[in-house]
XYZ file of C-alpha atoms in Angstrom:
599
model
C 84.531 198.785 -9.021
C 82.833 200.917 -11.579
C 81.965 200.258 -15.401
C 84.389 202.773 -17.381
C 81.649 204.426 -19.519
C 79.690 205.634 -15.320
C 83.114 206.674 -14.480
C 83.917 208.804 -17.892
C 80.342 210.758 -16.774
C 81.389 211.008 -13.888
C 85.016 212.589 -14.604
C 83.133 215.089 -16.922
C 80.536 216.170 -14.134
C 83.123 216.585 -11.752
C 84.729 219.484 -14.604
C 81.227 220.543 -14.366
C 79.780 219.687 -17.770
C 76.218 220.078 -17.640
C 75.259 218.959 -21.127
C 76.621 216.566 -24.349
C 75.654 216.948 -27.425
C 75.136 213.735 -28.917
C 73.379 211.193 -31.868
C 72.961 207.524 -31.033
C 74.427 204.434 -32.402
C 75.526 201.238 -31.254
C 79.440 201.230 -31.053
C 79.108 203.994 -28.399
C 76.226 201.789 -26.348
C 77.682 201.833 -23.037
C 78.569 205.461 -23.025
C 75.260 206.415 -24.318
C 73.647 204.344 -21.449
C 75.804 206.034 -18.972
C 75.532 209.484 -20.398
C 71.379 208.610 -20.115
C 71.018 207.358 -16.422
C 73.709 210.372 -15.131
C 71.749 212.976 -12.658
C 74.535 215.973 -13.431
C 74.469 215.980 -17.211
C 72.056 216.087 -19.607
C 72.220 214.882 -23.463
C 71.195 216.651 -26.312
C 69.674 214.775 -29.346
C 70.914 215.991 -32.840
C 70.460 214.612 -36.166
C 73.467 215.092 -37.430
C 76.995 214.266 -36.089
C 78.631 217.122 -37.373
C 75.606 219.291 -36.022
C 76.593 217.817 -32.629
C 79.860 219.293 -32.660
C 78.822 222.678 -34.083
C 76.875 221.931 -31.134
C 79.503 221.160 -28.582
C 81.461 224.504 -29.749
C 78.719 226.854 -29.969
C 77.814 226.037 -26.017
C 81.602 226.587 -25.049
C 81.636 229.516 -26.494
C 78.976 231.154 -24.241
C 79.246 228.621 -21.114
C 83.415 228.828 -21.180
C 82.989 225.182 -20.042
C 84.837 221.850 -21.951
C 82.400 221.278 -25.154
C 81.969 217.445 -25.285
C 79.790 215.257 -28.447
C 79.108 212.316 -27.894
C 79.340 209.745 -31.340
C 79.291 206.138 -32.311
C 81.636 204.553 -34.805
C 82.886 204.552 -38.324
C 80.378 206.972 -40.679
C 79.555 208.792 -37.135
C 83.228 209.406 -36.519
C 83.832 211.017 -39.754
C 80.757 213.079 -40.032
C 81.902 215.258 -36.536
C 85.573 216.119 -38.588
C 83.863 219.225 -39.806
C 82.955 220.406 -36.503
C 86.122 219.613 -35.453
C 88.238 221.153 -37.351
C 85.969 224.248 -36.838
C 87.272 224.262 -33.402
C 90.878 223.471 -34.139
C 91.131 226.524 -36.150
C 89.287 228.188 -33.939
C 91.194 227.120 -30.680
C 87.723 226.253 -29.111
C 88.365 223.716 -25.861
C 86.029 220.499 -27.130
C 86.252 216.817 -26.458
C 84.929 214.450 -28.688
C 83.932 210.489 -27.417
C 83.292 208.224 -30.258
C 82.796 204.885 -29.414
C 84.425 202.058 -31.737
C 84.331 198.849 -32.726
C 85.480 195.787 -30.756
C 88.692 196.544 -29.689
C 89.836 192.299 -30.461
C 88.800 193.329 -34.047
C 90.542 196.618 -35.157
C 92.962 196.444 -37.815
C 95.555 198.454 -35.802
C 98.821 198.858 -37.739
C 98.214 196.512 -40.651
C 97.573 197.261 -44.110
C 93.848 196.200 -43.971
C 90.837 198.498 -44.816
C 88.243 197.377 -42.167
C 88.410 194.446 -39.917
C 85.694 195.777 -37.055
C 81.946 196.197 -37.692
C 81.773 199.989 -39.019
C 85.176 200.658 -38.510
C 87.410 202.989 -39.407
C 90.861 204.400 -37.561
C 89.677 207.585 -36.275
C 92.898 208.312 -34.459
C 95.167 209.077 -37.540
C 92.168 210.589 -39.320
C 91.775 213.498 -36.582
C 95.337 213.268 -35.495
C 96.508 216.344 -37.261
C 93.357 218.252 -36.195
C 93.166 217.611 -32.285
C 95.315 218.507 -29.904
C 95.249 215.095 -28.565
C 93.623 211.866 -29.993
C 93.383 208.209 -28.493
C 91.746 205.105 -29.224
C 91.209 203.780 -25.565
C 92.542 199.912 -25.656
C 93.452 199.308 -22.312
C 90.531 199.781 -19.572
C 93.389 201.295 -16.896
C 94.357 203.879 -18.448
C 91.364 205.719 -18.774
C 91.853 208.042 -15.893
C 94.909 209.045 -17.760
C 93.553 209.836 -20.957
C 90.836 211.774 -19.352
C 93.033 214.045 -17.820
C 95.328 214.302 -20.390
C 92.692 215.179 -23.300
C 90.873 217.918 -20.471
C 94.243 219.555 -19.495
C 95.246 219.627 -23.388
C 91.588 220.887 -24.519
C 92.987 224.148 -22.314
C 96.491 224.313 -21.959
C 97.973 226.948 -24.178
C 96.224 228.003 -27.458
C 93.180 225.295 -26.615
C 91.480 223.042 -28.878
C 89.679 219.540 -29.468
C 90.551 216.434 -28.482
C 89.137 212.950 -29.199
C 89.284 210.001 -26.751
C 87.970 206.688 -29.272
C 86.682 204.125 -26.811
C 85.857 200.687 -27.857
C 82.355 199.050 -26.830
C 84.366 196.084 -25.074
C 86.227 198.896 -23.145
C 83.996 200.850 -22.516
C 82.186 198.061 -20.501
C 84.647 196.845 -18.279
C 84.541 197.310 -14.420
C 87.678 198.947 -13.575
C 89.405 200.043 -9.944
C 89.205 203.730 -9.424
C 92.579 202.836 -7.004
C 94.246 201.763 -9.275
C 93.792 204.001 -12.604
C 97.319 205.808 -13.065
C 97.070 209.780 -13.584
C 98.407 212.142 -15.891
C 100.965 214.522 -14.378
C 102.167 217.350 -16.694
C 105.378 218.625 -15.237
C 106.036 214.665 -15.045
C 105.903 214.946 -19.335
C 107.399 217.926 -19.159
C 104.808 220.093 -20.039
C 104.985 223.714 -19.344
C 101.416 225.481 -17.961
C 102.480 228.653 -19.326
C 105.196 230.056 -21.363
C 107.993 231.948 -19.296
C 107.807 235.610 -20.676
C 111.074 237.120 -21.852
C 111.170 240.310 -19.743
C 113.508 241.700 -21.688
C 111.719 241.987 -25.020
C 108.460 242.944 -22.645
C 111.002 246.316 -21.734
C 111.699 246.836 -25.351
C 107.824 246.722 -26.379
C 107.553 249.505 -23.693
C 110.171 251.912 -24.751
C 108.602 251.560 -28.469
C 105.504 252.457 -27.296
C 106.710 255.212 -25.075
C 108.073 256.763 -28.424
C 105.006 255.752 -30.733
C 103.281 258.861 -32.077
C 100.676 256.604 -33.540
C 100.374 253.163 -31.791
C 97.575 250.563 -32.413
C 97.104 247.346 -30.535
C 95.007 244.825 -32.910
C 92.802 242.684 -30.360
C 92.793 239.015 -31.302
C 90.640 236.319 -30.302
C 93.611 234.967 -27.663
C 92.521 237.939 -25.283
C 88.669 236.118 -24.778
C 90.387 232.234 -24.887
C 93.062 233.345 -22.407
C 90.206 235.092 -19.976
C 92.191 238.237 -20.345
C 89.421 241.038 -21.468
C 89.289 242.767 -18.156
C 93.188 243.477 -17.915
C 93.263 244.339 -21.448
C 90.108 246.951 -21.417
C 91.603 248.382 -18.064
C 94.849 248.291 -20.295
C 93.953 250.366 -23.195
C 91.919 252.956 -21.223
C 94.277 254.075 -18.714
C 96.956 253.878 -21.842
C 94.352 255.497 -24.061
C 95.904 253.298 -26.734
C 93.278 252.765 -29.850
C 92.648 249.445 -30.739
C 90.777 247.655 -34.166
C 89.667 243.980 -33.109
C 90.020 240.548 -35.280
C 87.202 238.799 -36.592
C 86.539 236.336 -33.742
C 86.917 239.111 -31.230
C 84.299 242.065 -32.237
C 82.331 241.673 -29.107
C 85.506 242.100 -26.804
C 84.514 245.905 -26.630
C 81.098 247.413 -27.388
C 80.527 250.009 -30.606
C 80.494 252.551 -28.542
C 83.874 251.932 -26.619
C 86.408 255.373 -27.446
C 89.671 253.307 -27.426
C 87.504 250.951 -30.425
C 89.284 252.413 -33.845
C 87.286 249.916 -35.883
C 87.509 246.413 -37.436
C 90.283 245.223 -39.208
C 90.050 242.326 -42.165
C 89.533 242.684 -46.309
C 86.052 242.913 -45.310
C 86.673 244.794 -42.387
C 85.679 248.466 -41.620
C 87.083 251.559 -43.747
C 87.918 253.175 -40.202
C 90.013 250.254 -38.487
C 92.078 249.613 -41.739
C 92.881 253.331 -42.170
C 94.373 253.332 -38.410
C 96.412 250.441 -38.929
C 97.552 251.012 -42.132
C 98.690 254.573 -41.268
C 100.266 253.555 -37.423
C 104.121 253.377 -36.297
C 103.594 250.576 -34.574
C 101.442 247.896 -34.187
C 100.790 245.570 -31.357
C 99.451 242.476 -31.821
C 98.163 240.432 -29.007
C 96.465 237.011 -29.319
C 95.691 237.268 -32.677
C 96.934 234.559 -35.820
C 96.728 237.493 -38.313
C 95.236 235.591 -41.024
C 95.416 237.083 -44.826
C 91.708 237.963 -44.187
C 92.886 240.303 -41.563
C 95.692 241.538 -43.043
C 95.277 241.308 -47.059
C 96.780 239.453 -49.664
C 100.138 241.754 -50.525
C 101.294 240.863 -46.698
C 104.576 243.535 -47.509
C 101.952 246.177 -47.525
C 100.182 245.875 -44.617
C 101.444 248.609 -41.669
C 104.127 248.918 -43.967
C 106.122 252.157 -42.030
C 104.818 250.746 -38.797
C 106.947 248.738 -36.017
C 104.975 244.977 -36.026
C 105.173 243.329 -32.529
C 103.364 239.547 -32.290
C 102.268 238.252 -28.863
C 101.082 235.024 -29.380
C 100.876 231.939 -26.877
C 101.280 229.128 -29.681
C 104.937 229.035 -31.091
C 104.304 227.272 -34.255
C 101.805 230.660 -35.218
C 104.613 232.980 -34.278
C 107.480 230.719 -36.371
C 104.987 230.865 -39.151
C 103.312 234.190 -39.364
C 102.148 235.754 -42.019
C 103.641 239.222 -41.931
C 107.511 239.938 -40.474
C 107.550 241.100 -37.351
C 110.423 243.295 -35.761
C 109.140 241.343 -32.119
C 107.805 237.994 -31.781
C 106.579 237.088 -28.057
C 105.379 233.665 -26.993
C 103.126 234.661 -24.149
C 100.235 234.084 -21.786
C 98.097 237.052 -22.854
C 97.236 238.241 -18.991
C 100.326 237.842 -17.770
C 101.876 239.865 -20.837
C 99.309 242.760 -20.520
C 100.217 242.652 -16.492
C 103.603 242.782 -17.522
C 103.813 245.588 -19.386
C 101.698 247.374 -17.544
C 104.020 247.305 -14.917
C 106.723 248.043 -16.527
C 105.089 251.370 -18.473
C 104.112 252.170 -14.871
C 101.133 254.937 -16.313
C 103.673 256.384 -18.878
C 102.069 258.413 -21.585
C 101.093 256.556 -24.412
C 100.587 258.218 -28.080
C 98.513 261.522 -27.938
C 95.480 262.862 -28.422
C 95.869 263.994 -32.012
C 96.109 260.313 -33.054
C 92.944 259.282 -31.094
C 91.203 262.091 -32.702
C 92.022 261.071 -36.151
C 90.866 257.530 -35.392
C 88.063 258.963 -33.865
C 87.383 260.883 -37.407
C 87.911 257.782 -39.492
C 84.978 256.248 -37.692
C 82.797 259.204 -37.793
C 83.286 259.917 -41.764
C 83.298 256.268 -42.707
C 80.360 254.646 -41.346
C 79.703 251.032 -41.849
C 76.235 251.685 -43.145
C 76.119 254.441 -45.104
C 72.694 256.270 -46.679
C 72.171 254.050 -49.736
C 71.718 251.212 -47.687
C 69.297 252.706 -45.538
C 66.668 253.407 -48.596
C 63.522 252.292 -47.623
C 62.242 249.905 -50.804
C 60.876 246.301 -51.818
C 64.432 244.559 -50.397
C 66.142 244.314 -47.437
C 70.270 245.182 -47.243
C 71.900 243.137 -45.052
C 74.178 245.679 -43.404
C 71.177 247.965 -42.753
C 69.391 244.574 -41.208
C 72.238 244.386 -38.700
C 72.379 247.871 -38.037
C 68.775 247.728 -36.955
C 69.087 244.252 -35.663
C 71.933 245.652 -32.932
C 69.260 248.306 -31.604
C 66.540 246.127 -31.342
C 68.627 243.504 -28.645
C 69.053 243.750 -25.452
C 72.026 243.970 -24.190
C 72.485 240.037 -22.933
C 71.440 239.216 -26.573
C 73.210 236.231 -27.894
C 73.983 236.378 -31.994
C 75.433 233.985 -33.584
C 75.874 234.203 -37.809
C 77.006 231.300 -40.720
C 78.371 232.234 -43.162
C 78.524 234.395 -46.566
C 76.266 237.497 -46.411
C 75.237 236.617 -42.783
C 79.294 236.979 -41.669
C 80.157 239.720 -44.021
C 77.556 242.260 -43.266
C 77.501 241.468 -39.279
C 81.441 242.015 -39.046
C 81.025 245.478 -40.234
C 77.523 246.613 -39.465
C 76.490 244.946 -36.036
C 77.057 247.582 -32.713
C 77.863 245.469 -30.179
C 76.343 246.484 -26.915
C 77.668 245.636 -23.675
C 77.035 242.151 -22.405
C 76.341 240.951 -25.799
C 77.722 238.011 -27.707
C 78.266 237.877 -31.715
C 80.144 235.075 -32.921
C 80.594 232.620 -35.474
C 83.256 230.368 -37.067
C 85.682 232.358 -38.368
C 88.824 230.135 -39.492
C 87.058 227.192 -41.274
C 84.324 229.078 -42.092
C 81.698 226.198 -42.958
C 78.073 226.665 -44.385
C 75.843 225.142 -42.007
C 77.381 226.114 -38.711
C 74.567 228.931 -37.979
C 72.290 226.672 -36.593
C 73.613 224.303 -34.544
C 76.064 226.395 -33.092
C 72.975 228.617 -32.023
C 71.759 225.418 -30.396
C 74.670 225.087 -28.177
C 74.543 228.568 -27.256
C 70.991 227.903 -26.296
C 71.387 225.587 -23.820
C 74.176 227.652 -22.719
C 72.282 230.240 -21.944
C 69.621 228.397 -20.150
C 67.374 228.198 -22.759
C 66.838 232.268 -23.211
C 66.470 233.383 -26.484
C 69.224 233.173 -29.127
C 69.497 234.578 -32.153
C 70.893 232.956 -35.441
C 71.039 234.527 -38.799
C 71.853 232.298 -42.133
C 72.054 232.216 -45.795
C 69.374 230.716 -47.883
C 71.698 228.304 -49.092
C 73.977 227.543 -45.614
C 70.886 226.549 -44.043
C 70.701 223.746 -46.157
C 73.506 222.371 -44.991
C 71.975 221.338 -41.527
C 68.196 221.958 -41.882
C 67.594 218.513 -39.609
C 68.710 220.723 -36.621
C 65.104 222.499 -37.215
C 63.939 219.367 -35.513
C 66.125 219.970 -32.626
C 65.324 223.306 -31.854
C 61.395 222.292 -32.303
C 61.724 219.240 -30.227
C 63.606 221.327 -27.355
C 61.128 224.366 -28.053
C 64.141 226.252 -27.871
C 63.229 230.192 -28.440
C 65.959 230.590 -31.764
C 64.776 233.360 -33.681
C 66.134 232.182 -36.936
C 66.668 234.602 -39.914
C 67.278 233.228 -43.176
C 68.807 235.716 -45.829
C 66.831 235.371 -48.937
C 69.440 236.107 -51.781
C 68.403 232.978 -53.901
C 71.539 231.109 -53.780
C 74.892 231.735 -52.645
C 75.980 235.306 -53.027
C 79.232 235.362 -52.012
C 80.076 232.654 -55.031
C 77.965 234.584 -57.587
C 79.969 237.672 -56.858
C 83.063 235.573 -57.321
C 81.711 234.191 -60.523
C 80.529 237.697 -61.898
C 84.212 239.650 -61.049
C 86.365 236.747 -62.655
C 84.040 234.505 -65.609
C 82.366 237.685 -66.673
C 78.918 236.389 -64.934
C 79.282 233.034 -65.679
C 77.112 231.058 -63.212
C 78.203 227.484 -61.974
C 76.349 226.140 -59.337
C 75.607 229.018 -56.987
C 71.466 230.409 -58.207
C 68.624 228.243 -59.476
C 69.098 228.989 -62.872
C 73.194 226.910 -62.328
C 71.702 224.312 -60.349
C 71.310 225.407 -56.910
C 67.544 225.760 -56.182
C 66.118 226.394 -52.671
C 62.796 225.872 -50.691
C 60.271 227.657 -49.763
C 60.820 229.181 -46.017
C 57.480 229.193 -44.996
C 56.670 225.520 -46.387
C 60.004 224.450 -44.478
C 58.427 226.061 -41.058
C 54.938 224.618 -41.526
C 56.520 221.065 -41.646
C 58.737 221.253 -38.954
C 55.607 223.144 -37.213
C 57.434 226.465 -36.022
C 56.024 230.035 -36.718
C 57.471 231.917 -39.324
C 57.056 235.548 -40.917
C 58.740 237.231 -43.982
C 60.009 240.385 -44.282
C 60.710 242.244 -47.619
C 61.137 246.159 -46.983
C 62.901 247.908 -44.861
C 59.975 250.554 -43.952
C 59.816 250.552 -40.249
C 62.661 247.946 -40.365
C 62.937 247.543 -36.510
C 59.607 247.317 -35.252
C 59.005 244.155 -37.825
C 61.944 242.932 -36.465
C 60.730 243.736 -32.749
C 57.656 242.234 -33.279
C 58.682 238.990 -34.964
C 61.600 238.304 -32.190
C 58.541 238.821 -29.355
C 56.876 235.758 -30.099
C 57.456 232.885 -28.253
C 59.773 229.801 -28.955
C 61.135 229.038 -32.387
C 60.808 231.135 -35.611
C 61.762 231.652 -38.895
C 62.066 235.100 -40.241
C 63.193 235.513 -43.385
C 64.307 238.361 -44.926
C 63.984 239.334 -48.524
C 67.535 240.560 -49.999
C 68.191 241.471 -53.634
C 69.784 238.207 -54.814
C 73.243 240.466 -56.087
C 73.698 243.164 -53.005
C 77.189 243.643 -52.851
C 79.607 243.277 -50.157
C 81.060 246.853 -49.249
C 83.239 248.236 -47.865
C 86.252 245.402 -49.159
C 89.363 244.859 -50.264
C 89.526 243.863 -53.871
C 91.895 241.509 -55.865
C 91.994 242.029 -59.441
C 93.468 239.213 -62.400
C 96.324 240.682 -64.560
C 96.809 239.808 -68.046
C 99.099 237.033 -67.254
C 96.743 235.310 -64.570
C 98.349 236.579 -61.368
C 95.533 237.917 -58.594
C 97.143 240.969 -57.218
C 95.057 242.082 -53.952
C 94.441 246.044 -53.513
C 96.443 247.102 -49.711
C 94.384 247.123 -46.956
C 93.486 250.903 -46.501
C 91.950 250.978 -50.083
C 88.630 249.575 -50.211
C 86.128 249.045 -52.752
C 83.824 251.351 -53.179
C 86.899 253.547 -54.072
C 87.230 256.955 -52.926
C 87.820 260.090 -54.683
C 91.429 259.900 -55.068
C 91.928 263.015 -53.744
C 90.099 262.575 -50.550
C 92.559 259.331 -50.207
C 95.364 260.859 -50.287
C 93.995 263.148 -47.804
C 92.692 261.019 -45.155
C 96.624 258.880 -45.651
C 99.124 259.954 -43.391
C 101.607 257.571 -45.046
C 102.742 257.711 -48.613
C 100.404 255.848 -50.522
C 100.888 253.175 -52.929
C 101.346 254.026 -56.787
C 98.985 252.747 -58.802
């Protein structure tokens, strides 16, 4: 016999989980206790539930193991939703335990609001953002659930799951013998989607006759552990590709196949090559409107559009029509049709030279930015930033300025990781995701870059990091607010501030003040004169830090796709290939090799 919450540690160690990310409380008791006196995993103290997910996600992301958080019941349960749903959107493999109240107590399928101490029905709160969520109420089936959430968490697109465990459950001695198992074939579950060979032949032959063919790289290719068969892929095709938001680091800056990044705050170059392509191959990616723009009938508009995606319900619904959809295991689709091109010629060199030319004349940074002066521009930070690494660097971003400007201006060097939270997008992720990755990485140095005002949203993790003496090099954009709102609030209410600057209501701290409480080092940086050597020097120093950097408080986001309000209220969005800063209109039409549209 073994108490259920020893034998839930013990399932997880034997899938090799090394660490949970947890905060204390007492409806998870017995789990806690477990989770403390286990020799193969370690806990991880945050301060906030929803920082323990962040947590949880950031770790899988460099480890590639199951994310777990640990959380008691009721106020606990709902704080982690935000971290949650980060990796639900995300597809990020994550189990959540949350214990609950006495399972004699709960108020099950009745009308009434509470009946347990602290509770609340976690199950149908998360139920449409897990792939799998269970409140534990009978002690024998816990072997079951187990398996079940883990094979979920990574079968097809992955994603979280929550197992709820009462503390009356969770303390009963159960028989390992006799715990029944979860069998998928016996629930009819598929462990990967049969390819249809035939529409695999058809995606050959239209490459075969593609003049101009560009392969977007989604975030799929890293979840489905395909990046080696897809590089090998693309260079022996010598097909160009442009790569999705939560897939920049699949190939480094340098890579020749790399046409750019694609997105409404994407690069100049990567638009341009999918915007003027005959066809366009999409593999593993959910081609979001941030990838593709807003007017969806514009985007690769004379171009083929093949989708290879391994969730169905993203292929029913996608957001642009596509002459192929594919439902597909991402390495076994590149294998595929690899074997079936069997080294045919791909495109020609004419096209990769163009690409190759959109990159060169459209630089991400480009000379203004690079002026030395009294500020700091964020693209020209991560410009520098992406020299001064090494090339096992770890980077991981929040949001606003921090996302926008390292999308387009980092340079990925081999080996490195950039990453943040790309579909739910939440201030405040920064810096506990960075924490996960720390651990991840056995405690080497991370970096983390944030907004003045995301950081807000989980400054308690500064704790964690200090108590840990984890070496995060954290940089904290100094824009005074939240820029990404006041350039909102400036293009559509004529500069009309609500809530986004100290002078609408949204004051922050002083930096320095913040690291002398939490006792960590910190340094500020305001110029960009010899830009990488105060970066160099401030990332030397040992354990945690604070750097903040000095931006103007309006720099604007550029290059991007802009959406303009007509007369009559309607938002009409600008097509991909023409971003703001404008060019010449004659240089456009130039550097178009399809018609473009009339103004």
């Amino acid at each position: 016999m073994i108490q259920l919450s020893d034998y839930v540690m013990n399932f997880l160690a034997q899938k090799k989980v090394e660490h949970i990310f947890m905060v204390s409380g007492g409806g998870g008791m017995f789990l806690i206790d477990s989770l403390g006196r286990s020799k193969d995993i370690k806990y991880v103290c945050n301060h906030h539930e929803q920082a323990s997910v962040m947590s949880a996600e950031g770790y899988q992301r460099v480890d590639g193991k199951l994310g777990v958080a640990l959380v008691t019941t009721g106020p606990a349960a709902t704080n982690a939703i935000t971290g949650v749903v980060c990796a639900w959107n995300d597809s990020i493999p994550l189990l959540v335990l949350s214990g609950q109240a006495n399972s004699n107590f709960l108020i099950g399928d009745t009308k009434l609001r509470q009946r347990g101490t602290h509770e609340v029905n976690i199950k149908k709160i998360v139920e449409s953002v897990t792939k799998y969520a269970v409140t534990v109420t009978d002690e024998n089936t816990i072997r079951y659930h187990l398996e079940k959430a883990y094979f979920l968490a990574h079968h097809g697109r992955p994603g979280p799951v929550w197992l709820d465990i009462p503390v009356n459950i969770q303390s009963k001695n159960i028989d390992v013998d006799s715990q029944v198992s979860f069998s998928p074939e016996a629930e009819n579950i598929l462990r990967k989607p049969l390819i249809d060979l035939e529409n695999v032949k058809i995606i050959a032959e239209l490459l075969k006759k593609s003049k101009r063919p560009i392969i977007i790289a989604g975030h799929g290719i890293k979840l489905g552990k395909a990046e080696k068969v897809f590089l090998d892929f693309i260079e022996n095709y010598q097909i160009p590709i442009v790569t999705t938001k939560n897939a920049f680091d699949l190939v480094y800056h340098e890579h020749k196949m790399l046409a750019g990044r694609i997105g409404t705050y994407g690069q100049r170059s990567g638009n341009f090559a999918v915007q003027n392509s005959d066809l366009v191959l999409s593999i593993g990616a959910r081609l979001p409107f941030t990838t593709v723009g807003y007017q969806t009938e514009l985007f690769a508009r004379d171009a083929k559009k093949i989708i290879v995606d391994i969730d169905p319900e993203q292929l029913k619904y996608s957001t642009i029509k596509a002459d192929i959809k594919l439902e597909a295991d991402c390495v076994e689709f590149v294998e595929k049709l690899d074997f079936v091109l069997n080294n045919s010629i791909i495109g020609n060199s004419e096209w990769l030279e163009k690409c190759a030319h959109w990159r060169k004349k459209y630089p991400a940074v480009i000379p203004e930015m690079e002026k030395e002066g009294d500020l700091v521009n964020s693209y020209y930070f991560f410009k520098i930033l992406s020299n001064v690494l090494e090339k096992d660097d770890i980077v991981v971003t929040d949001q606003g300025a921090s996302f926008y400007a390292s999308t387009v201006a980092y340079e990925i060097k081999p080996g490195q990781k950039l990453f943040t939270n790309g579909g739910f997008s939440p201030m405040g992720y920064g810096l506990p995701a960075a924490i996960g990755a720390c651990f991840a990485n056995n405690n080497n140095r991370v970096i983390s870059v944030n907004g003045d005002g995301g950081l807000e949203l989980n400054i308690q993790e500064l704790q964690t990091i200090v108590h840990y003496n984890l070496p995060i090099k954290l940089f904290v954009f100094n824009n005074q607010g939240y820029l990404s709102i006041k350039h909102t609030q400036n293009a559509y209410f004529d500069g009309f501030f609500v809530g986004c600057d100290a002078s609408s209501g949204v004051s922050l701290p002083d930096f320095k003040k913040i690291a002398t409480a939490y006792g960590m080092s910190s340094v500020q940086i305001s110029n960009q004169t010899n830009l990488a050597e105060q970066i160099s020097e401030a990332i030397k120093k040992p354990g945690p830090m604070i750097i903040e950097i000095m931006m103007d408080p309006m720099q604007p986001f550029m290059p991007r796709v802009t959406t303009e309000k007509k007369a009559d209220g309607r938002l009409v969005s600008k097509p991909l290939e023409d971003m703001w800063p404008f060019l010449d209109r004659e240089e456009f039409k130039k550097e178009m090799i399809i018609k473009p549209v009339e103004e």
